[in-house]
Coordinates of C-alpha atoms in Angstrom, one line a residue:
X45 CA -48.0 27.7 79.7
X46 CA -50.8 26.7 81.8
X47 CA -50.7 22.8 79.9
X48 CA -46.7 22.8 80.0
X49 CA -46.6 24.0 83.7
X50 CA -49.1 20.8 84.5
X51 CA -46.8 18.3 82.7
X52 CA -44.0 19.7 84.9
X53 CA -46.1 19.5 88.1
X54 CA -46.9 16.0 87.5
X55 CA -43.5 15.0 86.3
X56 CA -42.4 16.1 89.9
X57 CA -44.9 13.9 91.2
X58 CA -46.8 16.6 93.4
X59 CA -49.3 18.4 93.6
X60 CA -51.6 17.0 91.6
X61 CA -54.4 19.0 92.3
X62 CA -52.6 22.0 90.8
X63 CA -51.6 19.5 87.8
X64 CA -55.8 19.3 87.4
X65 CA -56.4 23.0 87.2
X66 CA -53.8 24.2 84.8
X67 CA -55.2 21.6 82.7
X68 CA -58.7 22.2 82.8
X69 CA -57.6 25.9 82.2
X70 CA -55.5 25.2 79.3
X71 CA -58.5 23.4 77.6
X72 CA -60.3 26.4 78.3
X73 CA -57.9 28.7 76.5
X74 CA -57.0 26.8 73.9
X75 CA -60.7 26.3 72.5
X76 CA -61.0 29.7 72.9
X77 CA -57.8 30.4 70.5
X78 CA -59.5 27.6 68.7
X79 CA -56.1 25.4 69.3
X80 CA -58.1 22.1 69.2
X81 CA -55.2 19.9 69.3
X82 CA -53.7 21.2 72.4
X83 CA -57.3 20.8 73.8
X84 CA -57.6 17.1 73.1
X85 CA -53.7 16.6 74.6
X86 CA -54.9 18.0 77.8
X87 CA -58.0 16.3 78.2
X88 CA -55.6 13.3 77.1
X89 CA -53.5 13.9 80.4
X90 CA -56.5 15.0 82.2
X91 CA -57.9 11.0 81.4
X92 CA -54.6 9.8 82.8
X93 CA -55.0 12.0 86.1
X94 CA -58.1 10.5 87.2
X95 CA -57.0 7.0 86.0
X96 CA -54.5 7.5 88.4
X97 CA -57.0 8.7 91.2
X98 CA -59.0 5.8 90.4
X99 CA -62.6 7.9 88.8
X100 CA -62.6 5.5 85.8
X101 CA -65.8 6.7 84.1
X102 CA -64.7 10.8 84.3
X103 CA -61.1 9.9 82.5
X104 CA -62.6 7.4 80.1
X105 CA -64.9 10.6 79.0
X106 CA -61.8 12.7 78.8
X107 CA -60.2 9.9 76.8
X108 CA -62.8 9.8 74.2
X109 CA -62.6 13.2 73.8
X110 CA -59.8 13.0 72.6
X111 CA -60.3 10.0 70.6
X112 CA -63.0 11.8 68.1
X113 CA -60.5 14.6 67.4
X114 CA -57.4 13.0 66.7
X115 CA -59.4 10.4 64.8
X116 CA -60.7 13.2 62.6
X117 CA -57.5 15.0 62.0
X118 CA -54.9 12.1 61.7
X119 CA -55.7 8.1 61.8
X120 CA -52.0 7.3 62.1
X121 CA -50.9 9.6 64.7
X122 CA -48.8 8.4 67.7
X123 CA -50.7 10.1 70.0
X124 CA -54.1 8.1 69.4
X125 CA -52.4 5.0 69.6
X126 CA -51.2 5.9 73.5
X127 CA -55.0 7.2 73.5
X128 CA -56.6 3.8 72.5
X129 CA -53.9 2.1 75.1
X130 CA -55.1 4.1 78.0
X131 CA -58.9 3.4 76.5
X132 CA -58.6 0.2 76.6
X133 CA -56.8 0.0 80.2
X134 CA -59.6 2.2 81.0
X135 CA -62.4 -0.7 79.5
X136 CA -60.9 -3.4 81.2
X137 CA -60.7 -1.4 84.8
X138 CA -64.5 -0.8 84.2
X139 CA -64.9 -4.6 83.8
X140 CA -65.6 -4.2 80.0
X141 CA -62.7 -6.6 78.6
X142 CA -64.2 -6.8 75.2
X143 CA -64.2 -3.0 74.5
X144 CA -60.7 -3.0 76.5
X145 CA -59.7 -5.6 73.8
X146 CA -60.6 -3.7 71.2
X147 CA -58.9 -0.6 71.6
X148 CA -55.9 -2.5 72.8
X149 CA -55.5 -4.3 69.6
X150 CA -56.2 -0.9 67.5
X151 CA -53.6 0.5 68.9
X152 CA -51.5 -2.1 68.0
X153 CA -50.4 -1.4 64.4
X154 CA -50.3 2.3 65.6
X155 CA -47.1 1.7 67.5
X156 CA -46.0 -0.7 65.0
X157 CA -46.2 1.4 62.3
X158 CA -44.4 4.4 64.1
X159 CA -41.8 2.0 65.5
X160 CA -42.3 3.0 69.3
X161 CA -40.9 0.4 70.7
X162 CA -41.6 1.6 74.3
X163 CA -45.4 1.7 73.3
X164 CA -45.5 -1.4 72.2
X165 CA -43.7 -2.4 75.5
X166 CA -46.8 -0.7 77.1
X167 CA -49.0 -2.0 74.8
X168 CA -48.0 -5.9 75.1
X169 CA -48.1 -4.9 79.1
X170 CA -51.8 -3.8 79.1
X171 CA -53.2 -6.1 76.9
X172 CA -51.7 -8.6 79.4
X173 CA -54.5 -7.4 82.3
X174 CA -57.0 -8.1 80.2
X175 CA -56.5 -11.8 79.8
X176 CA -55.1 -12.2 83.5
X177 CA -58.8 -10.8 83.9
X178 CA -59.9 -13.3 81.2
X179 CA -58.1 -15.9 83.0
X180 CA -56.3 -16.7 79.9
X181 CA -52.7 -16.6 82.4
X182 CA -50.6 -18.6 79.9
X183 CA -50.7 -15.6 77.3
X184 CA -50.6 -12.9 79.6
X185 CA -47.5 -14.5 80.5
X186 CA -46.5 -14.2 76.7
X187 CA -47.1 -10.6 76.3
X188 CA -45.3 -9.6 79.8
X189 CA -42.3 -11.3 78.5
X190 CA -42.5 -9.8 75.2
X191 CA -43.2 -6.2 77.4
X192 CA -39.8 -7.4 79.9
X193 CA -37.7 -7.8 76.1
X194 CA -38.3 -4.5 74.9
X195 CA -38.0 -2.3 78.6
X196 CA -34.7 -4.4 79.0
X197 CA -33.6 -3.3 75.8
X198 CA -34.3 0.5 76.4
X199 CA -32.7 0.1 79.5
X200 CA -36.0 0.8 81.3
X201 CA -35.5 0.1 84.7
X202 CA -38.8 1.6 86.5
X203 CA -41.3 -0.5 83.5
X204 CA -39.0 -3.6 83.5
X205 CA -39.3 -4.2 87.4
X206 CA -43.4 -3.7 87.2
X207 CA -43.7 -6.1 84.5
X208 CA -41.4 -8.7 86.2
X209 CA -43.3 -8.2 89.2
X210 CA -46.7 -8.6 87.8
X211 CA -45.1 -12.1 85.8
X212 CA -44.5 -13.6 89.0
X213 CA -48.3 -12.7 89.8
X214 CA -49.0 -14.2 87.1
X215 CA -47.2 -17.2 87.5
X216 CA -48.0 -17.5 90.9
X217 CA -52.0 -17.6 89.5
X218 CA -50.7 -20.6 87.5
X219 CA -49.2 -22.2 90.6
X220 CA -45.2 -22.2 89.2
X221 CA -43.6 -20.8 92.3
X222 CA -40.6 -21.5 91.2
X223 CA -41.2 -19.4 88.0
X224 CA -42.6 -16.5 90.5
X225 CA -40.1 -16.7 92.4
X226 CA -37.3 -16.6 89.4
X227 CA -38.6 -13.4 88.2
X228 CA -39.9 -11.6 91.8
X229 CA -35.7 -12.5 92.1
X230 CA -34.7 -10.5 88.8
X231 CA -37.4 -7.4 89.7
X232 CA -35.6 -6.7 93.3
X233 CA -31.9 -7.2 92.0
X234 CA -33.2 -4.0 89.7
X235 CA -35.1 -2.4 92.4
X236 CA -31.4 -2.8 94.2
X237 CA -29.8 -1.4 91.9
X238 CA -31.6 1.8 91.4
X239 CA -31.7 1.9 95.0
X240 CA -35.6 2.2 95.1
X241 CA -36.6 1.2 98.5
X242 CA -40.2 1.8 97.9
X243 CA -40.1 -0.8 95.2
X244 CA -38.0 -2.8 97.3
X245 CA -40.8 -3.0 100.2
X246 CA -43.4 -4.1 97.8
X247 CA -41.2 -6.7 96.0
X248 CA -40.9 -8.5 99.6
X249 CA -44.7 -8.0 99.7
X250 CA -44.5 -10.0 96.9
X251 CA -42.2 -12.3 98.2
X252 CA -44.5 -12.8 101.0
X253 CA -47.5 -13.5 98.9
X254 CA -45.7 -16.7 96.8
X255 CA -44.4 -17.8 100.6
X256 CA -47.6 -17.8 101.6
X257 CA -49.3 -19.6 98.3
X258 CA -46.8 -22.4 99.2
X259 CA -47.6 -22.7 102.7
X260 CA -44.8 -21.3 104.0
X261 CA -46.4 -19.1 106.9
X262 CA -43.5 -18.0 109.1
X263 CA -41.3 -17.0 105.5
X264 CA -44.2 -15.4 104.1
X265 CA -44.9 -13.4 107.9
X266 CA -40.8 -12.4 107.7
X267 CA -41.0 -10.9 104.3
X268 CA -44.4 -9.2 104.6
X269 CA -42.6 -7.6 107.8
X270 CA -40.2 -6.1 106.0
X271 CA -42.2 -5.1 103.0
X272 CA -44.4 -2.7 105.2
X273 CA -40.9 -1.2 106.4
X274 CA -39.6 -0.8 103.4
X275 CA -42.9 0.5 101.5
X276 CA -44.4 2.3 104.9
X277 CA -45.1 5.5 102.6
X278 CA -46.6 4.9 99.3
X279 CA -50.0 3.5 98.0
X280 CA -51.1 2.8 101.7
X281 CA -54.5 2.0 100.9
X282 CA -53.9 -0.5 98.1
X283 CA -50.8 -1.9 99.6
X284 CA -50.9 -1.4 103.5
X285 CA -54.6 -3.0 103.6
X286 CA -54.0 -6.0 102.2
X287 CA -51.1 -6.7 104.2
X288 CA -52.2 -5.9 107.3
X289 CA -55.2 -8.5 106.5
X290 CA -52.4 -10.6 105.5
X291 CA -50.5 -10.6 108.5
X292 CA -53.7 -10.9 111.1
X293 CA -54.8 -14.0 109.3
X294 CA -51.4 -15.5 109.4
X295 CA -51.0 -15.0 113.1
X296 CA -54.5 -15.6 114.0
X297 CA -54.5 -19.4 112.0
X298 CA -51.3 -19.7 114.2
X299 CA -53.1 -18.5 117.4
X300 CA -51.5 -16.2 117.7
X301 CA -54.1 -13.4 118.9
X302 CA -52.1 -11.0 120.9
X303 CA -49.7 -10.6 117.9
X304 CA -52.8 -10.3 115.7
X305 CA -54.4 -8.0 117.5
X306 CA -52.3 -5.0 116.5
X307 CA -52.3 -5.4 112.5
X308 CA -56.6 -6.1 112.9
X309 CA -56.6 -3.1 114.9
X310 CA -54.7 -0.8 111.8
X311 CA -56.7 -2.5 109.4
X312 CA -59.9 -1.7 111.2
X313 CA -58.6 1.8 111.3
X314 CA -56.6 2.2 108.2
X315 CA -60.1 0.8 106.5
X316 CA -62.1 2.9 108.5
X317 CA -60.4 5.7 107.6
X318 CA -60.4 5.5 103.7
X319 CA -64.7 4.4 104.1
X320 CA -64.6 7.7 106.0
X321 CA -63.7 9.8 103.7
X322 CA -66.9 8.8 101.8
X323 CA -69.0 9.6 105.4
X324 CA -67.3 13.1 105.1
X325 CA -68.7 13.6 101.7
X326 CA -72.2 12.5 102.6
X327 CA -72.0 15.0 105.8
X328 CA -70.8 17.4 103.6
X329 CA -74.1 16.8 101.1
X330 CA -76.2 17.6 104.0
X331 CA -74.9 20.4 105.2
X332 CA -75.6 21.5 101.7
X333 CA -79.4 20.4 101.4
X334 CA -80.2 22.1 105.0
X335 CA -78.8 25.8 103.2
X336 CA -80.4 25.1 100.0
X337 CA -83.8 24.6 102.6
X338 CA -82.9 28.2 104.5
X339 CA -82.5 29.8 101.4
X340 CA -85.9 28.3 99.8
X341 CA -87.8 29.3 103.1
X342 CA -86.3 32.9 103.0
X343 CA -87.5 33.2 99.4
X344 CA -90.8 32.1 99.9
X345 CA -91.2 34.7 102.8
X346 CA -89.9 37.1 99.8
X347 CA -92.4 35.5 97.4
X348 CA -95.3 36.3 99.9
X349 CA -94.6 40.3 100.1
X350 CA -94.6 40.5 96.2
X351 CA -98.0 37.9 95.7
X352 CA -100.1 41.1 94.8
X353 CA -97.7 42.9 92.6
X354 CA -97.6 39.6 90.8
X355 CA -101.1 39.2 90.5
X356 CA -101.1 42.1 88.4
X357 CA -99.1 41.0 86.0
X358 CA -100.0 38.0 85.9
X359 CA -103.8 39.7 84.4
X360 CA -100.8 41.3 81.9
X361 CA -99.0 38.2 81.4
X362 CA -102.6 36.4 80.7
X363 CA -103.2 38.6 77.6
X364 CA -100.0 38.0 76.0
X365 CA -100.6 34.9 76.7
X366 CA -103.9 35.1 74.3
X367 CA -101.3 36.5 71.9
X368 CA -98.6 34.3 72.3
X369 CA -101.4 31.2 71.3
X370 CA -102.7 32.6 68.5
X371 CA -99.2 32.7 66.8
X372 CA -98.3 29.1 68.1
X373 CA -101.5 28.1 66.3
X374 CA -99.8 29.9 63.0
X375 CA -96.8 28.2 63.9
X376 CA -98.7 24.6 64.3
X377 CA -99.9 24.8 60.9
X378 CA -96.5 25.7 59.7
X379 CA -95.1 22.7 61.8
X380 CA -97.7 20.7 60.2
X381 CA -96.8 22.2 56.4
X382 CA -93.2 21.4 57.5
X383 CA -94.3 17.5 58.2
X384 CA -95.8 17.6 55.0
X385 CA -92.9 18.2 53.3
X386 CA -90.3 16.3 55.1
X387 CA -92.8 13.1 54.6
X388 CA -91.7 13.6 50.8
X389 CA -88.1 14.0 51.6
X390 CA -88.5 10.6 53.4
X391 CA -89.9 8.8 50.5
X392 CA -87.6 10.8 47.7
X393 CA -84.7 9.3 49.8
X394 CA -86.4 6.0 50.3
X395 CA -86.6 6.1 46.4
X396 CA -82.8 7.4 46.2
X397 CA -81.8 4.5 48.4
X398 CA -84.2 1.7 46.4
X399 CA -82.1 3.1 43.0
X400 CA -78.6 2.6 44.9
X401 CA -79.7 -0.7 45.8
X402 CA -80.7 -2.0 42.4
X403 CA -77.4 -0.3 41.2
X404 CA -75.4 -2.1 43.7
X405 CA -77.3 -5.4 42.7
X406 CA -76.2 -4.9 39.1
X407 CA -72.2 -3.9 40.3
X408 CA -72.6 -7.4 41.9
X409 CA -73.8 -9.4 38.7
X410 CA -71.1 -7.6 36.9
X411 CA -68.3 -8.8 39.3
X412 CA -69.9 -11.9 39.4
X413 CA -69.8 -12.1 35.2
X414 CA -65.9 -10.9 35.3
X415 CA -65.5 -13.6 37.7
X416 CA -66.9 -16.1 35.8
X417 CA -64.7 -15.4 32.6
X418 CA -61.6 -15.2 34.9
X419 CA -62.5 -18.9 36.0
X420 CA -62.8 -19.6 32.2
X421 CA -59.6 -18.0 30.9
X422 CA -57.9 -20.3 33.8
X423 CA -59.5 -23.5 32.9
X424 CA -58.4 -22.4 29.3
X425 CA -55.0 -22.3 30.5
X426 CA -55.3 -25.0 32.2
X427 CA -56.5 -27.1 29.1
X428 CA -53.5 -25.8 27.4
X429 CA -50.7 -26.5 29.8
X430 CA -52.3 -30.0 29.8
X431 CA -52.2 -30.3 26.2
X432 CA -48.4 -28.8 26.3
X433 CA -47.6 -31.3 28.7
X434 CA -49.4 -34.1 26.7
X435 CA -46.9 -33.4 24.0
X436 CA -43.7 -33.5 25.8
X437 CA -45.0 -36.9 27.1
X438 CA -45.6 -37.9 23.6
X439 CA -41.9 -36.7 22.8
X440 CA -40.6 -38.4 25.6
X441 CA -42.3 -42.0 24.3
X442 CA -40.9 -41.1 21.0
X443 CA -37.3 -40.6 22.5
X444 CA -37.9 -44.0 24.4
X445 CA -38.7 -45.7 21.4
X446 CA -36.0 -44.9 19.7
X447 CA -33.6 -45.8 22.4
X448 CA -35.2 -48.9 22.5
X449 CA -34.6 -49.5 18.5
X450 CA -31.3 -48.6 19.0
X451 CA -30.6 -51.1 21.5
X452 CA -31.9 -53.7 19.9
X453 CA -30.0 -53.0 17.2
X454 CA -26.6 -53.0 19.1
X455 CA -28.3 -56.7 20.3
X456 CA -28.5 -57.7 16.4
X457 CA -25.2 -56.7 16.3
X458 CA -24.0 -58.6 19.3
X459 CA -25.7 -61.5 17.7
X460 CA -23.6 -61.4 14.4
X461 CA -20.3 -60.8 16.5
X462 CA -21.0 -63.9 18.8
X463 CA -22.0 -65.8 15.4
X464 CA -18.7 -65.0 14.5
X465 CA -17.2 -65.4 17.8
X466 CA -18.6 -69.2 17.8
X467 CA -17.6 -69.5 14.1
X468 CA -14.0 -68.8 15.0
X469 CA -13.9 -71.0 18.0
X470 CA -15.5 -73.6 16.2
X471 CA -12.6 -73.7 13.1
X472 CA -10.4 -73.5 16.5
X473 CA -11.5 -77.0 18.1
X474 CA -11.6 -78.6 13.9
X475 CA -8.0 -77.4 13.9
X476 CA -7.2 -78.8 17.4
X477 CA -7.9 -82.4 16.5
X478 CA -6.6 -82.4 13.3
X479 CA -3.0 -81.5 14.8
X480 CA -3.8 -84.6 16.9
X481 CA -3.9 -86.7 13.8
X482 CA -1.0 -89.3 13.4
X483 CA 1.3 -88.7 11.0
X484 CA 0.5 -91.1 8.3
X485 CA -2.5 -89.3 7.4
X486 CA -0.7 -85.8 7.7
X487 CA -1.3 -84.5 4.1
X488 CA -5.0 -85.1 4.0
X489 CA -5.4 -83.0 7.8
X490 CA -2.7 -80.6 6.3
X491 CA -5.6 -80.2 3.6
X492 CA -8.3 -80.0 5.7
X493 CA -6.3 -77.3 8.0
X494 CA -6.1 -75.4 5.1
X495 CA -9.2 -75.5 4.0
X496 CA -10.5 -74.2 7.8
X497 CA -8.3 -71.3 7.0
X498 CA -9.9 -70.6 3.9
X499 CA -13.0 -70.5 5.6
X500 CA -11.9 -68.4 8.5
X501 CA -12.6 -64.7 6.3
X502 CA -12.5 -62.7 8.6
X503 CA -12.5 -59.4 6.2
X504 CA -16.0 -60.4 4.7
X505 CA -17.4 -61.0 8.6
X506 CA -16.3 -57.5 9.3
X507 CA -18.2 -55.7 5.8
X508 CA -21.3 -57.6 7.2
X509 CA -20.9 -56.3 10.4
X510 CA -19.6 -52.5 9.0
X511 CA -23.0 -52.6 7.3
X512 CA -25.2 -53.2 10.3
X513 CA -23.0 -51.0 12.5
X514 CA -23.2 -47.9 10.2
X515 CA -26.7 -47.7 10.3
X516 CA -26.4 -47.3 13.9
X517 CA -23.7 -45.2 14.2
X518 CA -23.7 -43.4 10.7
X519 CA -21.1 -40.4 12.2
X520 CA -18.6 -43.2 14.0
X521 CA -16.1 -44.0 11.4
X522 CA -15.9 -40.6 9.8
X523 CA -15.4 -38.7 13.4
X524 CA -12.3 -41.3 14.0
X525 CA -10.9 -40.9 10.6
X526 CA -10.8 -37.0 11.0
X527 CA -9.9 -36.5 14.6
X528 CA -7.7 -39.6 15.0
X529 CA -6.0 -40.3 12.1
X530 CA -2.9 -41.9 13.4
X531 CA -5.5 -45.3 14.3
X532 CA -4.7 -48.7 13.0
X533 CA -7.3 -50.6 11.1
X534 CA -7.4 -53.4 14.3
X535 CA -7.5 -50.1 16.5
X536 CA -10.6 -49.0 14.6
X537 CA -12.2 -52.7 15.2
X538 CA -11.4 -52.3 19.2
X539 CA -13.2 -48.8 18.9
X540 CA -16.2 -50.4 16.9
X541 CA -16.6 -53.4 19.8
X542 CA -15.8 -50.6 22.4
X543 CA -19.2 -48.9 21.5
X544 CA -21.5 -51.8 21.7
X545 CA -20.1 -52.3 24.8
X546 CA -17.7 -55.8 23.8
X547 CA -15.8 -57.3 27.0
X548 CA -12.3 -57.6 26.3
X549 CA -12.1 -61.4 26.0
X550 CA -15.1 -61.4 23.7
X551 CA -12.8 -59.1 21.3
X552 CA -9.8 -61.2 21.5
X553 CA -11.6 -64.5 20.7
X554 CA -13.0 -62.2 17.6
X555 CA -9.8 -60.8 16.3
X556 CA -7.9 -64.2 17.1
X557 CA -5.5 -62.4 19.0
X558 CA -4.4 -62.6 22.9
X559 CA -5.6 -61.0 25.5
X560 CA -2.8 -59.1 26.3
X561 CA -2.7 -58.0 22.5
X562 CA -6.0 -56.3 23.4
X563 CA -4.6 -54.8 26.4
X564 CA -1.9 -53.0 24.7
X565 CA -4.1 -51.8 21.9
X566 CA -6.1 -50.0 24.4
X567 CA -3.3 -48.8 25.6
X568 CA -2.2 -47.5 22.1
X569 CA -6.0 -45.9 21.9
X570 CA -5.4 -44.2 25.2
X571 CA -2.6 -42.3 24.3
X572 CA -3.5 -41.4 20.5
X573 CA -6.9 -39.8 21.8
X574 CA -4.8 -38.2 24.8
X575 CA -6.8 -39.0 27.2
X576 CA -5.8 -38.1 31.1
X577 CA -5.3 -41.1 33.9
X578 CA -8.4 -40.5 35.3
X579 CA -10.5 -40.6 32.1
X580 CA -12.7 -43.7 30.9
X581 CA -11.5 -45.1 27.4
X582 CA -14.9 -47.0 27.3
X583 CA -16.9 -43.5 28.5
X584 CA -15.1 -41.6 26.2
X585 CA -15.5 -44.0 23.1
X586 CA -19.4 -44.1 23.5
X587 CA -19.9 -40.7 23.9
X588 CA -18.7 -40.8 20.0

């Protein structure tokens, strides 16, 4: 009751005094009922209190508090990661950035892990002070933007203005104004909206610091003007001091001194006020040490009435005394006994240690000697993917070679068919002249034209070539006889020169036919294979 009725208190935002006590007495009960985790959660809200109140070093003790239990009891648990957050706020408010580093980036896959997306906004917002602090601005700007993404997202409102407002510091360090002044822009449209004039006043504070940075006196002067209107209640003595300072400056550079002298004066004050309070304590301190001296003269008034009844026992006290050092000397040479032994303790556990040592020594060769016949198995399988790939090389220089038989094969080929082809022409010409010839000589050209065609076997040509051809193509002529059946034996022939890749005048000049005869063959060919419009006769032919 006592820790819920504190949460409640400071949810209301008052009395925070009474917030302090019913934590402080709910640690007390719950150790008592031995309910540490309860404990460590108050002394976690207790570090949060005096964050807010500014005494750093007494919530950074409550904070590690209640670090060492939940650390103990559960490494992953979402309340240690909003612990390590508010250590490390606490580190770098204490000037210790690295340490505030530290625990800012350990509570890091905390959140993560427990997908809290609103500590990870707080997270990325935190860890953005400490390099503002570093001066690293450019990724404290990252991490405030990555913060503004995830409070827009949870629809935020309070969280998403503070971070824009604290990105147009931040770009206002760097000098963008207009970047300050784009997101000081988005933070009071928000503050607008939830009708928050407190935020409102210290946005146009805001507004009058980037006024101000650009040299714009008399805007800057308007808006911090309205800012202390606006603001006139809350966090006077971070807020309202500066200002004030603000303001006096701004009219004094200006000369301005009767204007000035107003806002100096309530910043004398105001300042005077809040160093006051630390006069009051030190009054208060004396006040104390003058009682504390009453009370010590009044007992030594007391002490001199009882001097002689203490004398007497102190004669009493003086011989158990005698008693009391006659059993510390027992107890000295037990001490020393004691020494004795834990000596040997130190050296057994010296030894112990020397032992784990040698033992770790040889764990390490071991790993060392696995490691070594890992690397060998590799380079083995290395050697053999090397000698794998040596083969297919060789198989590939093997298909080459091949090809390149082949071809000049189809060359030889070639060869006989162009003999043949020149052959043909040549009986061609001889024929030409003889029909020339006059008449009177007629019968001995008429022999001599028959004698050409005699010559002109054209059926013992194509066994030479058949011969050569087969051993090429050994499958060719059996696949056309047993598919296409229906082919001509002139058909076959335009096939044959098809597949060593004949142009169509070479095969008329071989056949002694046209060209259009060769044409309409192919045209036959065409439609006995069945081939469709778009389909290659010579493609189709090779692939044979």
């Amino acid at each position: 009751m006592y820790y819920y009725k504190a949460i409640v208190k400071r949810k209301w935002g008052i009395q925070s005094d009474s917030a302090e006590f019913f934590l402080k007495r709910s640690i007390i009960y719950s150790e008592k009922w031995n309910n540490l985790e309860l404990a460590s959660k108050a002394r976690y809200r207790l570090g949060v209190h005096f964050m807010e109140k500014h005494n750093y070093p007494v919530s950074l003790n409550y904070f590690l508090e209640a670090k060492d239990y939940f650390k103990k009891t559960d490494s992953t648990n979402l309340m240690l990661a909003n612990i390590y957050n508010m250590l490390g706020s606490t580190y770098t408010l204490l000037g210790e950035l690295e340490k505030g580093l530290y625990y800012h980036k350990k509570a890091y896959p905390l959140f993560q892990r427990k997908r809290d997306s609103l500590g990870l906004a707080a997270h990325y917002s935190n860890i953005s002070k400490v390099y503002q602090s570093n001066g690293d601005l450019p990724k404290a700007i990252d991490y405030l933007k990555s913060s503004v993404r995830i409070y827009k997202n949870n629809k935020d409102t309070i969280n998403w203005t503070n971070c824009l407002v604290d990105l147009s510091n931040t770009a206002l360090g760097l000098k963008k104004y207009e970047e300050a002044k784009y997101y000081i822009n988005q933070a009071y449209n928000l503050a607008s909206l939830a009708k928050d004039t407190i935020s409102r006043g210290h946005i146009m504070i805001h507004y009058g610091n980037i006024y101000r940075a650009e040299g714009n006196q008399k805007k800057a002067l308007e808006y911090y003007t309205q800012g202390l209107q606006l603001a006139k209640s809350a966090y006077i003595e971070q807020i309202d001091l500066y200002v004030l300072k603000n303001i006096a400056d701004i009219y004094i550079e200006s000369k301005q001194y009767e204007r000035a002298y107003p806002y100096i004066n309530r910043y004398y004050v105001l300042k005077d006020s809040i160093s006051g309070a630390g006069v009051r304590d030190k009054i208060n301190v004396l006040q104390y040490d003058n009682e504390l001296q009453q009370k010590q003269t009044e007992n030594e008034i007391e002490r001199q009435k009882y001097r002689n009844v203490v004398l007497i026992y102190t004669i009493v006290v003086l011989f158990f005394c005698l008693i009391l050092l006659s059993f510390w000397f027992m107890y000295r040479n037990k001490v020393k006994s004691l020494r004795i032994s834990k000596l040997k303790n130190i050296r057994l556990e010296e030894k112990v240690k020397a032992e784990q040592e040698f033992l770790k020594l040889q764990s390490q060769q071991h790993e060392r000697e696995i490691e070594a016949k890992a690397q060998l198995q590799k380079v083995q399988q290395l050697q053999y993917e090397f000698e794998l790939q040596s083969k297919k090389e060789l198989e590939n220089l093997k298909i080459k070679q091949f090809e390149i038989e082949m071809e000049a094969k189809n060359r030889e080929l070639v060869g006989i068919n162009l003999q043949l082809l020149s052959k043909n022409k040549l009986m061609d010409e001889i024929e030409e002249i003889v029909n020339k010839k006059p008449s009177n000589i007629e019968n001995s050209f008429f022999e001599l034209k028959k004698t050409i065609r005699l010559n002109r076997n054209q059926e013992e040509d194509w066994i030479q070539f058949k011969k050569v051809f087969e051993k090429i193509h050994p499958n060719f002529f059996e696949i056309l006889s047993e598919k296409y059946s229906a082919l001509t034996k002139t058909e076959i022939r335009i096939c044959t020169y098809i597949k060593i890749k004949m142009a169509i005048d070479q095969i008329s000049d071989l056949l002694n036919v046209s060209h259009q005869s060769v044409l309409t063959s192919r045209y036959r060919i065409r439609k006995k294979f069945q081939l469709k419009r778009e389909e290659d006769l010579d493609e189709f032919i090779r692939n044979i």
